[in-house]
Amino acid sequence: MIYLRLFLEFFFTGLFSVGGGLATLPFLYDMSERTGWFTSSQLADMIAVSESTPGPIGVNMATYVGYTAGGIPGAVIATLGLICPAIVIIMVIAKVLETFRNNKTVDSVFYGLRPCSVALIASAGFLVIKMALFNVEKFVSTGVLMSLFNFKAIALAAVLLVLTRWVKQTKNLHPIVFISLSALAGIIFKF
């Protein structure tokens, strides 16, 4: 039964997360609350690893969640569930592409999907900021305002902002340098 649920959860995530991998994050956040397969903290770790490794973020995260919930078969099933809608939609579009190439209605539908994609990606960005820079769960449990902030992560984000925007020597470095250094800082400082 877990395999069917994994497939369906990720099938619907793949079907409705228009805009790419980051658009899957709101769905994954909701999934973590409904299923208990992973925590918000684990979701933040998944984002960090998925953004740092090759491959689409959504697929990497589906594979990870599937593996934690159902082992290797779960990883395969969750990944297939996520990519299945895209494969079906692409096959249908390829089949009827010539018919709809200049159709105003289809063009309008795709134009209307743009704000939806922007909203999903913006929501994902806010979720990443919330998970990375704030300890909401700790604040709720303790009630201490200072426990709300993840000061190590805020300091790292500030350093990265300065290095990527205002320091001439590091401004044009390849992003992989910053990803690698951030991963190293996370290991050293135990984020």
Coordinates of C-alpha atoms in Angstrom, one line a residue:
M1 CA 0.0 0.0 0.0
I2 CA 2.9 2.4 0.7
Y3 CA 4.1 2.0 -2.8
L4 CA 0.7 3.0 -4.3
R5 CA 0.5 6.0 -2.0
L6 CA 4.1 7.0 -2.9
F7 CA 3.3 6.8 -6.6
L8 CA 0.0 8.8 -6.3
E9 CA 1.5 11.5 -4.0
F10 CA 4.4 12.1 -6.4
F11 CA 2.1 11.7 -9.5
F12 CA 0.0 14.5 -8.3
T13 CA 3.0 16.5 -7.3
G14 CA 4.5 16.0 -10.8
L15 CA 1.1 16.8 -12.4
F16 CA 0.5 20.1 -10.6
S17 CA 4.0 21.5 -10.0
V18 CA 4.2 23.6 -13.1
G19 CA 7.5 25.5 -13.3
G20 CA 10.2 22.9 -12.6
G21 CA 11.8 21.4 -9.6
L22 CA 11.5 24.3 -7.2
A23 CA 7.8 24.3 -7.8
T24 CA 7.6 20.9 -6.2
L25 CA 8.7 22.3 -2.8
P26 CA 5.3 23.6 -1.6
F27 CA 3.9 20.1 -2.5
L28 CA 6.7 18.4 -0.6
Y29 CA 6.2 20.7 2.4
D30 CA 2.5 19.7 2.5
M31 CA 3.4 16.1 2.0
S32 CA 5.7 16.1 5.0
E33 CA 2.9 17.4 7.2
R34 CA 0.3 15.0 5.9
T35 CA 2.3 11.7 5.6
G36 CA 5.1 12.0 8.2
W37 CA 7.5 10.5 5.8
F38 CA 10.0 13.3 6.5
T39 CA 10.3 16.3 8.7
S40 CA 10.8 20.0 7.8
S41 CA 14.4 19.6 8.9
Q42 CA 14.9 16.7 6.6
L43 CA 13.2 18.6 3.8
A44 CA 15.8 21.4 4.3
D45 CA 18.6 18.8 4.1
M46 CA 17.0 17.3 0.9
I47 CA 16.9 20.8 -0.7
A48 CA 20.5 21.4 0.1
V49 CA 21.7 18.0 -1.2
S50 CA 19.4 18.2 -4.3
E51 CA 20.6 21.6 -5.2
S52 CA 24.2 20.6 -4.7
T53 CA 24.1 17.4 -6.8
P54 CA 23.5 16.8 -10.5
G55 CA 20.0 16.2 -11.7
P56 CA 16.6 17.8 -11.3
I57 CA 15.8 18.9 -7.8
G58 CA 12.3 17.4 -7.9
V59 CA 13.6 14.0 -9.1
N60 CA 16.4 13.9 -6.5
M61 CA 13.9 14.7 -3.7
A62 CA 11.3 12.2 -4.9
T63 CA 14.0 9.5 -5.0
Y64 CA 15.1 10.4 -1.5
V65 CA 11.6 10.5 0.0
G66 CA 10.7 7.2 -1.8
Y67 CA 13.8 5.6 -0.4
T68 CA 13.2 6.8 3.2
A69 CA 9.5 5.7 3.0
G70 CA 9.9 2.4 1.1
G71 CA 13.5 1.5 0.4
I72 CA 14.8 1.0 -3.1
P73 CA 11.4 0.0 -4.6
G74 CA 9.9 3.1 -3.0
A75 CA 12.7 5.3 -4.5
V76 CA 12.0 4.0 -8.0
I77 CA 8.2 4.2 -7.6
A78 CA 8.2 7.8 -6.2
T79 CA 10.6 8.9 -9.0
L80 CA 8.4 7.3 -11.7
G81 CA 5.3 8.9 -10.1
L82 CA 6.9 12.3 -10.3
I83 CA 8.1 12.0 -13.9
C84 CA 5.1 10.1 -15.3
P85 CA 2.8 13.1 -15.8
A86 CA 5.5 15.0 -17.6
I87 CA 6.2 12.1 -19.9
V88 CA 2.5 11.6 -20.7
I89 CA 2.0 15.4 -21.3
I90 CA 5.0 15.6 -23.5
M91 CA 3.9 12.6 -25.6
V92 CA 0.4 14.1 -26.0
I93 CA 1.8 17.5 -26.9
A94 CA 4.3 16.0 -29.4
K95 CA 1.4 14.1 -31.0
V96 CA -0.8 17.2 -31.4
L97 CA 1.8 19.9 -31.7
E98 CA 1.2 20.8 -35.3
T99 CA -2.6 21.2 -34.6
F100 CA -2.1 23.5 -31.7
R101 CA 1.0 25.4 -32.8
N102 CA -0.8 28.6 -33.7
N103 CA -3.9 28.1 -31.5
K104 CA -4.7 31.2 -29.5
T105 CA -6.5 29.3 -26.8
V106 CA -3.4 27.1 -26.2
D107 CA -1.2 30.1 -26.3
S108 CA -3.5 31.8 -23.7
V109 CA -3.4 28.8 -21.4
F110 CA 0.4 28.7 -21.4
Y111 CA 0.4 32.5 -20.8
G112 CA -1.9 32.0 -17.9
L113 CA 0.3 29.3 -16.4
R114 CA 3.2 31.8 -16.1
P115 CA 1.9 33.5 -12.9
C116 CA 1.1 30.1 -11.4
S117 CA 4.7 29.0 -12.0
V118 CA 6.0 32.2 -10.6
A119 CA 3.8 31.9 -7.5
L120 CA 4.9 28.2 -6.9
I121 CA 8.6 29.1 -7.3
A122 CA 8.2 32.2 -5.0
S123 CA 6.5 30.0 -2.5
A124 CA 9.4 27.5 -2.7
G125 CA 11.8 30.4 -2.2
F126 CA 10.0 31.5 1.0
L127 CA 9.9 28.0 2.3
V128 CA 13.7 27.6 1.7
I129 CA 14.3 30.9 3.5
K130 CA 12.0 29.8 6.4
M131 CA 13.7 26.4 6.8
A132 CA 17.2 27.6 6.4
L133 CA 17.3 30.8 8.4
F134 CA 14.6 30.3 11.0
N135 CA 13.9 27.7 13.7
V136 CA 10.1 28.0 13.8
E137 CA 9.5 24.7 15.5
K138 CA 12.1 25.5 18.2
F139 CA 10.5 28.9 18.7
V140 CA 7.0 27.5 19.0
S141 CA 8.2 24.9 21.5
T142 CA 10.3 27.2 23.7
G143 CA 8.6 30.6 23.2
V144 CA 12.1 32.3 23.3
L145 CA 12.4 34.9 20.5
M146 CA 16.1 34.3 20.0
S147 CA 15.5 30.6 19.3
L148 CA 13.6 31.7 16.2
F149 CA 16.8 32.6 14.4
N150 CA 19.4 30.2 13.0
F151 CA 22.3 32.6 13.4
K152 CA 24.9 30.3 11.8
A153 CA 22.8 30.1 8.6
I154 CA 22.1 33.9 8.6
A155 CA 25.8 34.6 8.9
L156 CA 26.6 32.2 6.1
A157 CA 23.9 33.8 3.9
A158 CA 25.3 37.3 4.7
V159 CA 28.8 36.2 3.8
L160 CA 27.6 34.6 0.5
L161 CA 25.6 37.7 -0.4
V162 CA 28.7 39.9 0.2
L163 CA 31.0 37.6 -1.7
T164 CA 28.7 37.2 -4.7
R165 CA 27.6 40.8 -5.0
W166 CA 30.2 43.2 -3.7
V167 CA 33.6 41.6 -3.4
K168 CA 35.2 42.1 -6.8
Q169 CA 37.6 39.1 -6.5
T170 CA 34.9 36.6 -5.8
K171 CA 31.9 38.2 -7.6
N172 CA 32.4 36.3 -10.8
L173 CA 33.4 32.9 -9.4
H174 CA 31.4 29.9 -10.7
P175 CA 28.4 29.1 -8.5
I176 CA 29.8 25.6 -7.8
V177 CA 32.6 27.2 -5.8
F178 CA 30.0 28.8 -3.5
I179 CA 28.0 25.6 -3.3
S180 CA 31.1 23.6 -2.4
L181 CA 32.2 26.1 0.2
S182 CA 28.7 26.2 1.7
A183 CA 28.6 22.5 1.9
L184 CA 32.0 22.5 3.6
A185 CA 30.8 25.2 6.1
G186 CA 27.7 23.1 6.8
I187 CA 29.9 20.1 7.6
I188 CA 32.4 22.0 9.7
F189 CA 29.9 24.1 11.7
K190 CA 27.3 21.3 11.9
F191 CA 24.3 23.2 10.3

